[in-house]
PDB file of C-alpha atoms in Angstrom:
ATOM      1  CA  MET V   1       5.494  -1.089 -10.314  1.00  0.00           C
ATOM      2  CA  ARG V   2       2.612   0.770  -8.735  1.00  0.00           C
ATOM      3  CA  CYS V   3      -0.625  -0.868  -7.667  1.00  0.00           C
ATOM      4  CA  VAL V   4      -3.354  -0.558 -10.362  1.00  0.00           C
ATOM      5  CA  ASN V   5      -5.884   0.721  -7.811  1.00  0.00           C
ATOM      6  CA  GLU V   6      -6.140   4.473  -8.540  1.00  0.00           C
ATOM      7  CA  ASN V   7      -6.445   5.221  -4.811  1.00  0.00           C
ATOM      8  CA  CYS V   8      -3.343   3.265  -3.740  1.00  0.00           C
ATOM      9  CA  ASP V   9       0.264   4.450  -3.879  1.00  0.00           C
ATOM     10  CA  ARG V  10       1.896   1.225  -2.772  1.00  0.00           C
ATOM     11  CA  ASP V  11       4.172  -0.906  -4.926  1.00  0.00           C
ATOM     12  CA  SER V  12       2.637  -4.039  -6.408  1.00  0.00           C
ATOM     13  CA  ASP V  13       5.874  -6.015  -6.335  1.00  0.00           C
ATOM     14  CA  CYS V  14       5.242  -7.472  -2.885  1.00  0.00           C
ATOM     15  CA  LEU V  15       4.461 -11.038  -1.799  1.00  0.00           C
ATOM     16  CA  GLY V  16       0.705 -10.422  -1.606  1.00  0.00           C
ATOM     17  CA  ALA V  17       0.418  -9.036  -5.157  1.00  0.00           C
ATOM     18  CA  VAL V  18      -2.584 -10.136  -7.235  1.00  0.00           C
ATOM     19  CA  LEU V  19      -2.600 -10.373 -11.039  1.00  0.00           C
ATOM     20  CA  VAL V  20      -5.702  -8.489 -12.218  1.00  0.00           C
ATOM     21  CA  ASN V  21      -5.631  -8.807 -16.016  1.00  0.00           C
ATOM     22  CA  ALA V  22      -3.945 -10.455 -18.984  1.00  0.00           C
ATOM     23  CA  ASP V  23      -1.789  -7.365 -19.577  1.00  0.00           C
ATOM     24  CA  GLY V  24       0.253  -8.249 -16.498  1.00  0.00           C
ATOM     25  CA  ASP V  25      -1.088  -5.528 -14.211  1.00  0.00           C
ATOM     26  CA  PHE V  26      -0.920  -6.226 -10.495  1.00  0.00           C
ATOM     27  CA  ALA V  27      -2.669  -4.962  -7.388  1.00  0.00           C
ATOM     28  CA  CYS V  28      -0.748  -4.950  -4.123  1.00  0.00           C
ATOM     29  CA  CYS V  29      -3.394  -7.014  -2.286  1.00  0.00           C
ATOM     30  CA  LYS V  30      -6.825  -8.632  -2.667  1.00  0.00           C
ATOM     31  CA  THR V  31      -8.606  -5.538  -1.359  1.00  0.00           C
ATOM     32  CA  CYS V  32      -6.979  -3.351  -4.011  1.00  0.00           C
ATOM     33  CA  ALA V  33      -7.700  -5.962  -6.694  1.00  0.00           C
ATOM     34  CA  GLU V  34     -11.398  -5.801  -5.796  1.00  0.00           C
ATOM     35  CA  GLU V  35     -11.341  -1.982  -5.815  1.00  0.00           C
ATOM     36  CA  TYR V  36      -9.596  -2.010  -9.216  1.00  0.00           C
ATOM     37  CA  ARG V  37     -12.349  -4.259 -10.613  1.00  0.00           C
ATOM     38  CA  LYS V  38     -14.986  -1.802  -9.325  1.00  0.00           C
ATOM     39  CA  GLN V  39     -13.112   1.100 -10.934  1.00  0.00           C
ATOM     40  CA  ARG V  40     -12.777  -0.813 -14.221  1.00  0.00           C
ATOM     41  CA  ASP V  41     -16.460  -1.780 -14.240  1.00  0.00           C
ATOM     42  CA  HIS V  42     -17.491   1.824 -13.527  1.00  0.00           C
ATOM     43  CA  PHE V  43     -15.291   3.041 -16.369  1.00  0.00           C
ATOM     44  CA  PHE V  44     -16.856   0.677 -18.900  1.00  0.00           C
ATOM     45  CA  ALA V  45     -20.428   1.020 -17.600  1.00  0.00           C
ATOM     46  CA  VAL V  46     -20.495   4.797 -17.080  1.00  0.00           C
ATOM     47  CA  THR V  47     -17.512   6.756 -18.416  1.00  0.00           C
ATOM     48  CA  VAL V  48     -17.366   5.184 -21.872  1.00  0.00           C
ATOM     49  CA  HIS V  49     -21.057   5.873 -22.453  1.00  0.00           C
ATOM     50  CA  ASP V  50     -20.922   9.548 -21.460  1.00  0.00           C
ATOM     51  CA  GLU V  51     -19.395  11.933 -23.995  1.00  0.00           C
ATOM     52  CA  GLU V  52     -18.324  14.543 -21.436  1.00  0.00           C
ATOM     53  CA  LEU V  53     -16.770  11.981 -19.080  1.00  0.00           C
ATOM     54  CA  THR V  54     -14.946  10.316 -21.977  1.00  0.00           C
ATOM     55  CA  ALA V  55     -13.560  13.654 -23.153  1.00  0.00           C
ATOM     56  CA  ALA V  56     -12.395  14.460 -19.603  1.00  0.00           C
ATOM     57  CA  TYR V  57     -10.757  11.037 -19.343  1.00  0.00           C
ATOM     58  CA  LEU V  58      -8.927  11.577 -22.633  1.00  0.00           C
ATOM     59  CA  ARG V  59      -7.729  14.980 -21.409  1.00  0.00           C
ATOM     60  CA  GLY V  60      -6.354  13.346 -18.258  1.00  0.00           C
ATOM     61  CA  GLU V  61      -8.777  15.019 -15.876  1.00  0.00           C
TER      62      GLU V  61
END
């Protein structure tokens, strides 16, 4: 399993892994867990409320 932080390519199945949500997603460390929370908050505060950003997200851009 890959770390949920979009900027990390490490595996999250290490001893320092941190559970970040009820879906069972893990970050590889506390630093990545904090970065994931920032990314998630930005998504829900900015991306979801902007039509162009939402469309780009849905297209995988």
